[in-house]
Short mmCIF file of C-alpha atoms in Angstrom, two decimals:
data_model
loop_
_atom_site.label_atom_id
_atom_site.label_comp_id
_atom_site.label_asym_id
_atom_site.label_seq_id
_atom_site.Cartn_x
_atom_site.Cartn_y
_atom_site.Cartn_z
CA UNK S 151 32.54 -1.75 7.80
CA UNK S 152 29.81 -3.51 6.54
CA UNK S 153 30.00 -4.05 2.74
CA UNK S 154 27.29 -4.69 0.24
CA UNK S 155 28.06 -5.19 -3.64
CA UNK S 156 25.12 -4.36 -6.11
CA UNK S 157 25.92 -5.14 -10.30
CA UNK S 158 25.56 -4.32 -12.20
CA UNK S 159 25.69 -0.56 -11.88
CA UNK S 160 23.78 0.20 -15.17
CA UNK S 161 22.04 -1.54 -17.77
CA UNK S 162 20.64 -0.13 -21.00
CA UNK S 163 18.43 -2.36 -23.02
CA UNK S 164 16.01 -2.78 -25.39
CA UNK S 165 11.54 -2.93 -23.64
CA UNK S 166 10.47 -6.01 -23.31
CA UNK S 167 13.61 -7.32 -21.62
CA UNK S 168 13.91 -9.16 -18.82
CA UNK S 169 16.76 -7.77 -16.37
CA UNK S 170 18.35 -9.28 -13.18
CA UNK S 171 20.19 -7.14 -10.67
CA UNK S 172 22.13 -8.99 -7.95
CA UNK S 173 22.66 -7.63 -4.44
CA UNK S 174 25.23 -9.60 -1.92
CA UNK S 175 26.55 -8.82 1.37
CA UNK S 176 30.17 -9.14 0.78
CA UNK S 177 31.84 -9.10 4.85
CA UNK S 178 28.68 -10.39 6.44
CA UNK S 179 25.16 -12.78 6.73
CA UNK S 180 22.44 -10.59 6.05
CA UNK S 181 18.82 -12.34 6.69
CA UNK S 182 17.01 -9.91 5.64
CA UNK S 183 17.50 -7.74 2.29
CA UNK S 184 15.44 -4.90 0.79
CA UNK S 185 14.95 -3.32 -2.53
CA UNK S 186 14.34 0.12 -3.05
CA UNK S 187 13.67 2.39 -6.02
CA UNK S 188 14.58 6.17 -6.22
CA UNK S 189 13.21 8.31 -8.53
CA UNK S 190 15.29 11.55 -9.74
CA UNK S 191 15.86 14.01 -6.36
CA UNK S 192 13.66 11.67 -4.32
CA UNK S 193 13.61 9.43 -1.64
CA UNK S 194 13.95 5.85 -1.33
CA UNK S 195 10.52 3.92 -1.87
CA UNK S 196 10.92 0.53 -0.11
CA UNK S 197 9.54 -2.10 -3.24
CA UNK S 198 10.08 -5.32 -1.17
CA UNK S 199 11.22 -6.87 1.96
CA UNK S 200 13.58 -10.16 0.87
CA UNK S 201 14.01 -13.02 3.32
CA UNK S 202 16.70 -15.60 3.42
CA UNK S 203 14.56 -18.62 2.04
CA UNK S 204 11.26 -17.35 2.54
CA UNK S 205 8.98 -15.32 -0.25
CA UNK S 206 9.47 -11.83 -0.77
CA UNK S 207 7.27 -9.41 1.09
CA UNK S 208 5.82 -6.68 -1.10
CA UNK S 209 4.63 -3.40 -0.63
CA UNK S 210 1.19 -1.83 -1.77
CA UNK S 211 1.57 -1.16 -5.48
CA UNK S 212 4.29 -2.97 -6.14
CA UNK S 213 3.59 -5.65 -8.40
CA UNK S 214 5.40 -9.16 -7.88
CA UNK S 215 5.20 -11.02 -10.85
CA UNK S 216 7.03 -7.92 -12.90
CA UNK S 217 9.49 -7.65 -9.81
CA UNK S 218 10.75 -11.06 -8.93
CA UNK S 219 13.02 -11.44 -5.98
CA UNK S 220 14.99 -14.34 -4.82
CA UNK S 221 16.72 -14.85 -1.50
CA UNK S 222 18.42 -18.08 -1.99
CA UNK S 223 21.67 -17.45 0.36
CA UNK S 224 22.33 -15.44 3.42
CA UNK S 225 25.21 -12.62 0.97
CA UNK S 226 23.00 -13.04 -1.95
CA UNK S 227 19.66 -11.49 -3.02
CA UNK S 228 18.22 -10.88 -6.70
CA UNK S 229 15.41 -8.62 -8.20
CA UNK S 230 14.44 -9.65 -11.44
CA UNK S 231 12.53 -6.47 -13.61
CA UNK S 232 10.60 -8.76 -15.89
CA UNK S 233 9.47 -7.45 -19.68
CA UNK S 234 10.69 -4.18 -18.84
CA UNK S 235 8.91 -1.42 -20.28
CA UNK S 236 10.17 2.34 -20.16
CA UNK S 237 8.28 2.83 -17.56
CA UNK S 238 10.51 0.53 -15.04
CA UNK S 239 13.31 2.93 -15.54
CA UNK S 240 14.82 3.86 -12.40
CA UNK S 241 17.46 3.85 -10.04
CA UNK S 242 17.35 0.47 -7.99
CA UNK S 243 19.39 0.07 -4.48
CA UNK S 244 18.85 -3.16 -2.48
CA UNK S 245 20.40 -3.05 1.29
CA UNK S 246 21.29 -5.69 3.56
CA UNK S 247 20.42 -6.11 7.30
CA UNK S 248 23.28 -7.22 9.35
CA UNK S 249 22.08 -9.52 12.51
CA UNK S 250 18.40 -10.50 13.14
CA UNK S 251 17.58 -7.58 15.25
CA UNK S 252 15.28 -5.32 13.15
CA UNK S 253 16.48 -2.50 14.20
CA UNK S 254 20.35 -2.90 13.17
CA UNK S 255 21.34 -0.19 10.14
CA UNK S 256 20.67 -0.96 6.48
CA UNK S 257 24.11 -1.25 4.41
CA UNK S 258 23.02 0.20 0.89
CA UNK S 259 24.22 -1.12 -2.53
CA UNK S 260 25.47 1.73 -4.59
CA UNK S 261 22.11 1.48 -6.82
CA UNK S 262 21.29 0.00 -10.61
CA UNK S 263 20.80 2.70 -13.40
CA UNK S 264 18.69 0.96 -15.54
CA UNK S 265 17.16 2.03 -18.64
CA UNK S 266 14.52 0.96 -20.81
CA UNK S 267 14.97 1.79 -24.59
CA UNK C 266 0.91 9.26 4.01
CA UNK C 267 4.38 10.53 4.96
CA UNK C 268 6.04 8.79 8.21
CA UNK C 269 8.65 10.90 8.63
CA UNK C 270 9.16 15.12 7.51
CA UNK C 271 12.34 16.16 6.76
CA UNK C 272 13.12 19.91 6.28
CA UNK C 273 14.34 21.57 4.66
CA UNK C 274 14.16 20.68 1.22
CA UNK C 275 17.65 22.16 -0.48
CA UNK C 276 20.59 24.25 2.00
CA UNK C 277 23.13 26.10 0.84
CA UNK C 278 25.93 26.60 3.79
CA UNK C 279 29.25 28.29 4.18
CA UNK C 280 32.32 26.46 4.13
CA UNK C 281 32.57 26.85 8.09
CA UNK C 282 29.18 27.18 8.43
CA UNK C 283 26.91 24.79 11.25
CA UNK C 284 24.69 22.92 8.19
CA UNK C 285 20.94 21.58 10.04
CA UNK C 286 18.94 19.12 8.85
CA UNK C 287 15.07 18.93 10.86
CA UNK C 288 12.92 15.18 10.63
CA UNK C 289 9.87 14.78 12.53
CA UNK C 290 7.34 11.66 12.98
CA UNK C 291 4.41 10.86 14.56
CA UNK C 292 4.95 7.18 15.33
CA UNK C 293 6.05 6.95 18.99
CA UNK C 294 6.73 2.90 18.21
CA UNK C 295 9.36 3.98 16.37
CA UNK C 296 12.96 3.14 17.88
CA UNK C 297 16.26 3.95 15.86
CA UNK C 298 16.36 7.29 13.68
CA UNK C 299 19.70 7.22 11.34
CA UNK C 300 20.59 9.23 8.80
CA UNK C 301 21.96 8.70 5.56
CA UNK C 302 24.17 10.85 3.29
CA UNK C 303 24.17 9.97 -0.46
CA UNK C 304 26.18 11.06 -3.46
CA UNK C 305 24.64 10.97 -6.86
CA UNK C 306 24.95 8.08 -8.49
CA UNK C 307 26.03 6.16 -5.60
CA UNK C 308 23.70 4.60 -2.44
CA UNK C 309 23.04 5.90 0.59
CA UNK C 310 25.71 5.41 3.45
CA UNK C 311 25.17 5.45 6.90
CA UNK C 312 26.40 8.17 8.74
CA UNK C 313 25.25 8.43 12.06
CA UNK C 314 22.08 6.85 14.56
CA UNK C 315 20.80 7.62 17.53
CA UNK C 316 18.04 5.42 19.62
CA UNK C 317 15.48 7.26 21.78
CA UNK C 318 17.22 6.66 24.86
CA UNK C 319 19.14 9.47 24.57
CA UNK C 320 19.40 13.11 23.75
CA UNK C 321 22.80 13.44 21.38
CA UNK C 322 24.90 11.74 19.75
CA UNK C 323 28.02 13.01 18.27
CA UNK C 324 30.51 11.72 15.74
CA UNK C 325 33.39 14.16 14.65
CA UNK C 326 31.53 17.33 12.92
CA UNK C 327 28.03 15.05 13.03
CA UNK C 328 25.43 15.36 16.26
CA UNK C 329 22.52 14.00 16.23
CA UNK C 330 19.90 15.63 18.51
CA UNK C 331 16.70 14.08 19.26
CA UNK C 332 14.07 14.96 21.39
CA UNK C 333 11.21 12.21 22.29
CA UNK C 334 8.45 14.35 23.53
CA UNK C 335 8.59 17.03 20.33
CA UNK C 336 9.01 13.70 17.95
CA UNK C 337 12.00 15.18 16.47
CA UNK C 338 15.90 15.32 15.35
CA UNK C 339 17.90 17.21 13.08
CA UNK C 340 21.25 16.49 12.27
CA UNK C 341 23.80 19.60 12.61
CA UNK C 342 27.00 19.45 10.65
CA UNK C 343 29.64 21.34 12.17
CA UNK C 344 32.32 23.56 10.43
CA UNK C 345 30.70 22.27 6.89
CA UNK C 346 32.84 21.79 4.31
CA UNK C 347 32.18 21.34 0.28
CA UNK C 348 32.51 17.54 0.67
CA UNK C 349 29.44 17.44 2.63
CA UNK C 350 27.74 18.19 -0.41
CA UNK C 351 25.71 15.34 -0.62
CA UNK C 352 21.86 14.37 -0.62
CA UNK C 353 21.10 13.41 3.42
CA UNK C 354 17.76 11.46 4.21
CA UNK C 355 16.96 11.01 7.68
CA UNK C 356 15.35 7.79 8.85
CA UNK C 357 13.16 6.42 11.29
CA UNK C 358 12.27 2.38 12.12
CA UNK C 359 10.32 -0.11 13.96
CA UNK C 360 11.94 -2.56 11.72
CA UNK C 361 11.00 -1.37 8.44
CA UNK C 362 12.86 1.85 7.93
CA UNK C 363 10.51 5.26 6.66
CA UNK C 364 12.80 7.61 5.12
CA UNK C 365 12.27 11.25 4.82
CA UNK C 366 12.43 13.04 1.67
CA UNK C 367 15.85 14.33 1.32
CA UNK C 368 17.66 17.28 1.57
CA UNK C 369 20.07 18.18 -0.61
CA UNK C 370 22.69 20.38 1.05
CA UNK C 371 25.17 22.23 -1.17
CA UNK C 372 28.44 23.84 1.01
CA UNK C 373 30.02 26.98 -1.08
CA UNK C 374 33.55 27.66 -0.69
#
């Protein structure tokens, strides 16, 4: 099955930091990526919608100079949490689109714990 | 504003038991419904789709039914067992997927 590689699985560091989570699709070409954060016991809020060598589409509230997201590749897709305060502490799972038809399944990432000190 | 309603919030089941997960939307655009079962700590894996075309779908102990005119589906788990135990979010798209808010189903021995 479809296979999608997220690191690194946590990160811990001090606010202020700037921290870069990669996504790739390991077994496949994915055009389109997304990034989602999860809050404790809740559901997947979609941050961004990442396409290969276009700019990042961003959702209401989401702000995209603190979240910056690359799509440089069709395996590989980065969001970068810039100055992170504690407040950017969350669970972050990207997923990959397999094919260009938009309504093919999402193959998640197995998330990034990440922590703001 | 919520796309998609998922019910109900927490389950506890029988190891045996039929576990049944409800979602229901109002946007008739939408076209594939999956559902996702997640693990803490891990991502959310794919476990089983259905388009509106049709009523079921069934994968070993997993059936999805769906019906178009109510705007709904539920996911029943058949003869649950404690690896089940999992967090399952339904799912509905017209390209950008709308997930529902969880349910977190625990299966007792």
């Amino acid at each position: 099955g479809a296979v999608v590689s997220q690191h690194p699985s946590r990160v811990i560091c001090k606010s202020g930091t700037s921290v870069k989570i990669e996504c790739r699709s390991l077994d496949f070409q994915a055009t389109t990526m997304f990034w989602y954060r999860q809050f404790p016991k809740k559901s997947l809020m979609l941050m961004a919608t990442s396409n290969e060598g276009s700019k990042a589409t961003y959702e209401q509230g989401v702000e995209k100079d603190k979240f910056l997201i690359n799509h440089a590749s069709l395996t590989l897709s980065t969001l970068t949490v810039t100055s992170a305060h504690p407040e950017d502490s969350s669970f972050y799972i990207c997923s990959a689109r397999e094919g260009a038809d938009s309504n093919q399944p999402q193959h998640f990432g197995d998330g990034t714990r990440l922590s703001i000190l | 504003q919520q796309q998609v309603k998922q019910s109900p919030q927490s389950l506890i089941v029988q190891k045996g038991g039929i576990s049944i997960i409800n979602c229901a939307y109002e946007n008739t655009a939408f076209d594939y419904f999956p559902w996702y079962q997640q693990f803490p700590g891990k991502g959310p894996a794919l476990l089983i789709a259905i388009r509106p075309d049709v009523s079921e779908k069934k994968e070993g102990r997993f059936t999805i039914s769906f019906n178009k005119s109510a705007k709904q589906f539920s996911l029943h788990i058949m003869d649950s067992q404690p690896g089940d135990s999992a967090t399952y979010f339904c799912a509905a798209s017209r390209g950008q997927f709308y997930f529902g808010t969880g349910t977190s189903l625990t299966v007792i021995p």
